[in-house]
Steps between C-alpha positions, in 0.01 A plus 500: 500500500638846415608658829493857368137483385193463717275213387121487487362145525140488378216269400556463126147366439318786672389777264515760779853394595621485140341837431671644806835365383442653155414829673831493691701399191358792298599746774837343585707697249824432686443121493529476877265206554522137397196274489425132556168315485454295817398205281838491328784276608741795500261702715450223754873422511602864552233552763601189688865614502394840633251396762534125543132448417289439196231759455150441372385681189247698707755737651717764340858488622755779468869439565745787541840509668457138613178588685169345404166681528154360434142616453423868566854578616637365171268724301591807705874428468461467122313831478767668711775376269309602185542871573335760272226576752410136568720505810244732665274196540766352727347724769247219551779306672396683820184290499583187699548185295226322693257753349656519150546129435131401542415747220774341287373150588142591403616622161728197454217257579275661240754591231412218260127562538528875448790527252526155342766237461743453213524153346878524492754677713602854405830511316739756645665721234858407406756643740240564769480151651731314729741231384 
């Protein structure tokens, strides 16, 4: 896994998740982020090396500076790193995780019903994935 790039691990079948990744890619003009579907072997292997666990596809995972963040904290950390005004949303970090994560969990439980599911995993653009 590239140590100088933060990595976003995401559900590659989820349309909301894939759309969110596309959103970040379009705004990441400095190519800061790398991406890995949680369903991929490379994604699972890199995540296991980082955290020692395998993660289910229902949770976004963000790895930066050898630290691993999940759920609402992962999203806020990504927004903070995106810059260009998006970092202002990081202010929601003051809301305790025990209040933020249930909102994330509710959305995650309903994401396929509300946004749909892809038949195949999203392909990360060349040079933006992990090896």
